[in-house]
C-alpha positions as a printed NumPy array, in Angstrom:
array([[67.259, 37.976, 42.415],
       [63.822, 36.574, 41.527],
       [60.738, 37.998, 43.254],
       [57.576, 35.86 , 43.151],
       [54.242, 37.525, 43.929],
       [51.019, 35.992, 45.147],
       [52.543, 33.027, 46.949],
       [49.558, 32.709, 49.282],
       [47.338, 31.832, 46.304],
       [46.758, 28.408, 44.77 ],
       [49.302, 28.688, 41.942],
       [51.739, 30.85 , 43.855],
       [51.945, 28.441, 46.762],
       [52.954, 25.628, 44.392],
       [55.609, 27.852, 42.849],
       [56.904, 28.743, 46.321],
       [57.189, 25.061, 47.234],
       [59.343, 24.428, 44.19 ],
       [61.635, 27.36 , 44.96 ],
       [61.962, 26.748, 48.695],
       [65.45 , 27.201, 50.072],
       [66.898, 29.105, 47.119],
       [68.936, 32.091, 48.196],
       [68.328, 33.879, 44.898],
       [64.527, 33.898, 45.356],
       [62.307, 36.111, 47.497],
       [58.574, 35.624, 47.974],
       [55.937, 38.328, 48.247],
       [52.529, 38.337, 49.971],
       [50.105, 41.096, 50.841],
       [50.082, 39.993, 54.469],
       [53.866, 39.811, 54.737],
       [53.842, 36.286, 56.099],
       [56.977, 34.875, 57.783],
       [59.719, 34.315, 55.212],
       [58.151, 36.705, 52.694],
       [58.339, 40.355, 51.766],
       [55.177, 42.421, 52.29 ],
       [53.933, 43.211, 48.794],
       [50.639, 45.117, 48.656],
       [49.775, 46.307, 45.163],
       [46.86 , 48.283, 46.611],
       [49.438, 50.433, 48.431],
       [51.958, 51.405, 45.715],
       [53.931, 53.568, 48.104],
       [55.081, 50.441, 49.95 ],
       [56.576, 48.764, 46.882],
       [60.081, 50.251, 46.507],
       [61.477, 48.259, 49.439],
       [60.295, 44.753, 48.374],
       [61.439, 45.399, 44.79 ],
       [64.947, 46.414, 45.804],
       [67.641, 44.24 , 44.245],
       [65.188, 42.289, 42.066],
       [66.262, 41.311, 38.534],
       [63.278, 39.129, 37.543],
       [59.646, 39.429, 38.651],
       [57.234, 36.517, 38.43 ],
       [53.957, 38.427, 38.46 ],
       [51.167, 36.018, 39.317],
       [47.911, 37.738, 38.439],
       [46.848, 39.822, 41.429],
       [43.558, 38.231, 42.296],
       [40.078, 38.382, 40.873],
       [38.252, 41.673, 41.163],
       [36.629, 44.377, 39.113],
       [38.678, 45.285, 36.042],
       [39.756, 48.662, 37.392],
       [40.973, 47.067, 40.627],
       [43.051, 44.366, 38.932],
       [44.44 , 46.776, 36.33 ],
       [45.486, 49.211, 39.054],
       [47.276, 46.428, 40.935],
       [49.152, 45.292, 37.847],
       [50.049, 48.865, 36.91 ],
       [51.458, 49.389, 40.392],
       [53.548, 46.222, 40.117],
       [54.903, 46.953, 36.645],
       [55.658, 50.598, 37.419],
       [57.47 , 49.57 , 40.609],
       [59.471, 47.039, 38.605],
       [60.486, 49.691, 36.083],
       [61.55 , 52.142, 38.785],
       [63.534, 49.461, 40.652],
       [65.509, 48.445, 37.564],
       [63.929, 44.997, 37.193],
       [65.021, 43.569, 33.853],
       [62.405, 40.878, 33.129],
       [58.76 , 40.265, 34.085],
       [57.149, 36.842, 33.687],
       [53.371, 37.216, 33.831],
       [50.742, 34.506, 34.307],
       [47.975, 35.519, 31.919],
       [44.901, 33.836, 30.405],
       [44.804, 31.515, 27.399],
       [44.291, 33.083, 24.002],
       [40.855, 31.505, 23.572],
       [39.608, 33.178, 26.758],
       [38.625, 36.57 , 25.37 ],
       [34.911, 35.795, 25.784],
       [35.412, 35.596, 29.548],
       [34.504, 38.693, 31.539],
       [37.827, 38.553, 33.388],
       [39.976, 38.565, 30.238],
       [40.273, 42.327, 29.926],
       [42.681, 42.859, 32.831],
       [44.936, 40.117, 31.481],
       [45.044, 41.575, 27.98 ],
       [45.632, 45.064, 29.38 ],
       [48.585, 43.76 , 31.377],
       [50.058, 42.016, 28.343],
       [49.824, 45.264, 26.379],
       [51.335, 47.256, 29.245],
       [54.344, 44.916, 29.359],
       [54.856, 45.088, 25.603],
       [54.862, 48.884, 25.764],
       [57.336, 49.115, 28.62 ],
       [60.443, 51.033, 27.554],
       [62.73 , 49.107, 29.907],
       [61.363, 45.636, 30.607],
       [61.802, 42.339, 28.857],
       [58.808, 40.085, 29.376],
       [57.396, 36.603, 29.004],
       [53.669, 35.908, 28.971],
       [52.381, 32.537, 30.174],
       [48.817, 32.267, 28.884],
       [47.461, 29.705, 31.307],
       [44.388, 27.666, 30.505],
       [41.696, 27.21 , 33.132],
       [42.729, 24.845, 35.89 ],
       [41.469, 21.282, 36.027],
       [40.916, 21.983, 39.727],
       [38.58 , 24.857, 38.786],
       [36.165, 22.301, 37.37 ],
       [35.395, 21.24 , 40.934],
       [33.888, 24.705, 41.435],
       [31.686, 24.654, 38.369],
       [31.027, 20.964, 37.697],
       [31.084, 19.063, 40.975],
       [28.159, 16.683, 41.549],
       [25.306, 17.924, 43.71 ],
       [23.652, 16.109, 46.618],
       [21.802, 13.893, 44.124],
       [25.095, 12.954, 42.416],
       [24.282, 14.99 , 39.329],
       [26.529, 17.445, 37.493],
       [24.135, 20.252, 36.593],
       [26.54 , 22.975, 35.513],
       [25.397, 24.398, 32.147],
       [28.325, 23.166, 30.091],
       [26.088, 22.003, 27.247],
       [27.997, 19.886, 24.753],
       [31.055, 22.072, 25.145],
       [34.484, 21.036, 26.361],
       [37.304, 22.639, 28.31 ],
       [41.001, 22.134, 27.556],
       [41.76 , 22.183, 31.27 ],
       [45.312, 22.044, 32.588],
       [46.697, 20.831, 35.9  ],
       [47.842, 23.592, 38.209],
       [50.931, 21.514, 39.088],
       [52.046, 21.63 , 35.447],
       [51.588, 25.4  , 35.286],
       [53.634, 25.799, 38.471],
       [56.455, 23.707, 36.994],
       [56.472, 25.853, 33.872],
       [56.378, 29.143, 35.784],
       [59.413, 28.064, 37.805],
       [61.311, 26.876, 34.733],
       [60.705, 30.108, 32.828],
       [61.231, 32.505, 35.73 ],
       [64.565, 30.939, 36.704],
       [65.887, 31.158, 33.128],
       [64.04 , 34.167, 31.713],
       [66.555, 35.116, 29.03 ],
       [65.719, 31.935, 27.111],
       [62.098, 33.112, 26.913],
       [62.607, 36.813, 26.218],
       [59.553, 38.533, 24.712],
       [57.717, 35.264, 24.098],
       [54.026, 34.419, 24.512],
       [53.237, 30.812, 25.417],
       [49.829, 29.146, 25.185],
       [49.372, 26.611, 27.977],
       [46.11 , 24.755, 27.494],
       [45.448, 21.087, 28.07 ],
       [45.849, 18.514, 25.342],
       [42.565, 16.763, 26.147],
       [39.312, 18.72 , 26.2  ],
       [36.766, 17.558, 28.779],
       [32.988, 17.816, 28.618],
       [30.338, 17.425, 31.281],
       [29.591, 13.86 , 30.243],
       [33.288, 12.948, 30.568],
       [33.392, 14.356, 34.086],
       [30.236, 12.535, 35.13 ],
       [31.384,  9.235, 33.654],
       [34.682,  9.405, 35.523],
       [32.849,  9.933, 38.804],
       [30.014,  7.483, 38.159],
       [27.633, 10.437, 38.27 ],
       [24.911, 11.754, 35.97 ],
       [25.282, 14.725, 33.667],
       [22.091, 16.812, 33.621],
       [23.081, 20.323, 32.564],
       [20.87 , 23.163, 33.684],
       [20.453, 26.579, 32.105],
       [22.698, 29.604, 32.287],
       [19.861, 31.544, 33.921],
       [19.555, 28.94 , 36.669],
       [23.304, 28.954, 37.221],
       [23.454, 32.745, 37.375],
       [20.67 , 32.814, 39.947],
       [22.339, 30.128, 42.049],
       [25.689, 31.95 , 41.979],
       [24.034, 35.223, 43.016],
       [22.196, 33.475, 45.856],
       [25.376, 31.836, 47.121],
       [26.791, 35.044, 48.573],
       [29.271, 35.547, 45.734],
       [30.766, 38.989, 45.199],
       [28.909, 40.976, 42.501],
       [31.788, 40.661, 40.004],
       [31.88 , 36.876, 40.481],
       [28.399, 36.352, 39.057],
       [29.231, 37.4  , 35.461],
       [32.687, 35.867, 35.848],
       [31.335, 32.375, 36.464],
       [28.374, 32.75 , 34.105],
       [30.695, 33.782, 31.278],
       [32.879, 30.751, 32.012],
       [29.932, 28.399, 31.682],
       [28.818, 30.121, 28.48 ],
       [32.276, 30.111, 26.867],
       [32.71 , 26.407, 27.573],
       [29.193, 25.492, 26.463],
       [29.559, 27.345, 23.18 ],
       [32.894, 25.833, 22.245],
       [35.325, 28.67 , 22.886],
       [37.565, 26.971, 25.468],
       [38.146, 23.548, 23.946],
       [41.657, 24.376, 22.774],
       [40.853, 24.05 , 19.1  ],
       [42.851, 26.448, 16.99 ],
       [45.515, 26.857, 19.671],
       [48.928, 25.287, 19.421],
       [49.711, 24.554, 23.041],
       [53.255, 24.978, 24.331],
       [52.483, 22.922, 27.436],
       [54.411, 19.779, 26.588],
       [57.414, 21.646, 25.206],
       [57.774, 23.77 , 28.339],
       [57.431, 20.672, 30.499],
       [60.596, 19.431, 28.854],
       [58.708, 16.935, 26.718],
       [57.219, 15.037, 29.648],
       [53.597, 13.954, 29.629],
       [51.277, 16.582, 31.113],
       [49.232, 15.461, 34.082],
       [45.842, 14.09 , 33.058],
       [43.274, 16.815, 33.744],
       [40.495, 14.288, 34.242],
       [42.5  , 12.453, 36.895],
       [43.229, 15.771, 38.608],
       [39.52 , 16.685, 38.592],
       [38.423, 13.333, 39.994],
       [41.033, 13.446, 42.756],
       [40.059, 16.989, 43.706],
       [36.366, 16.112, 43.91 ],
       [36.971, 13.02 , 46.015],
       [39.324, 14.831, 48.368],
       [36.741, 17.475, 48.585]])
């Protein structure tokens, strides 16, 4: 039996769509929506029941939050898996070039925790940042200008649909990927000027200080301010362009062409 967590989230919902109707798959959500098992990592005492009979766990990262919150959630999930006799955990992590991001720590902690497990086999899917995420940080403003402080940097963005396909492929045949780490970044790095050109907009990057102030004023949670600011800074300074990483994206897609991240971005902006 395969248990998939986080199916109410953006990536998890795509995974759930691909696995719909399979009798060997169960889905988990915190809210316990119809057709799912209630799976609340903030309440570890509730976990034995939803983990019963599970052989493979697809652990989709348990939401953004402060490091101690996310680490505690992942510890609860992995410990519950060990106690329930789960054999294999597939974890959606963060690309190897993402260590300059403030939200990398919880991912790296989880990778280390899985490696140290005395009972679990594991597979780590190091996902690049989504092409769809660019609509959060680089969408045109009311004056049709992209002002996000991306500098001259580029992002090796990847389509969420491709990552969902890979997660399903790996989680439904985990033995073929035992104790492997896969880097899943896009093959084409995109800069602010590329995004603006595709939209017929203007690229006029602002400063990190201006972006930080705007994020703080937007009503964002306190942890989200450094999260987004660090993303801008890592892109602008060349740490997320995919250089130096040998991506496994195409191989795990069965050799098919990955979706074009620029097309995905443009579609997401226009659908709005």
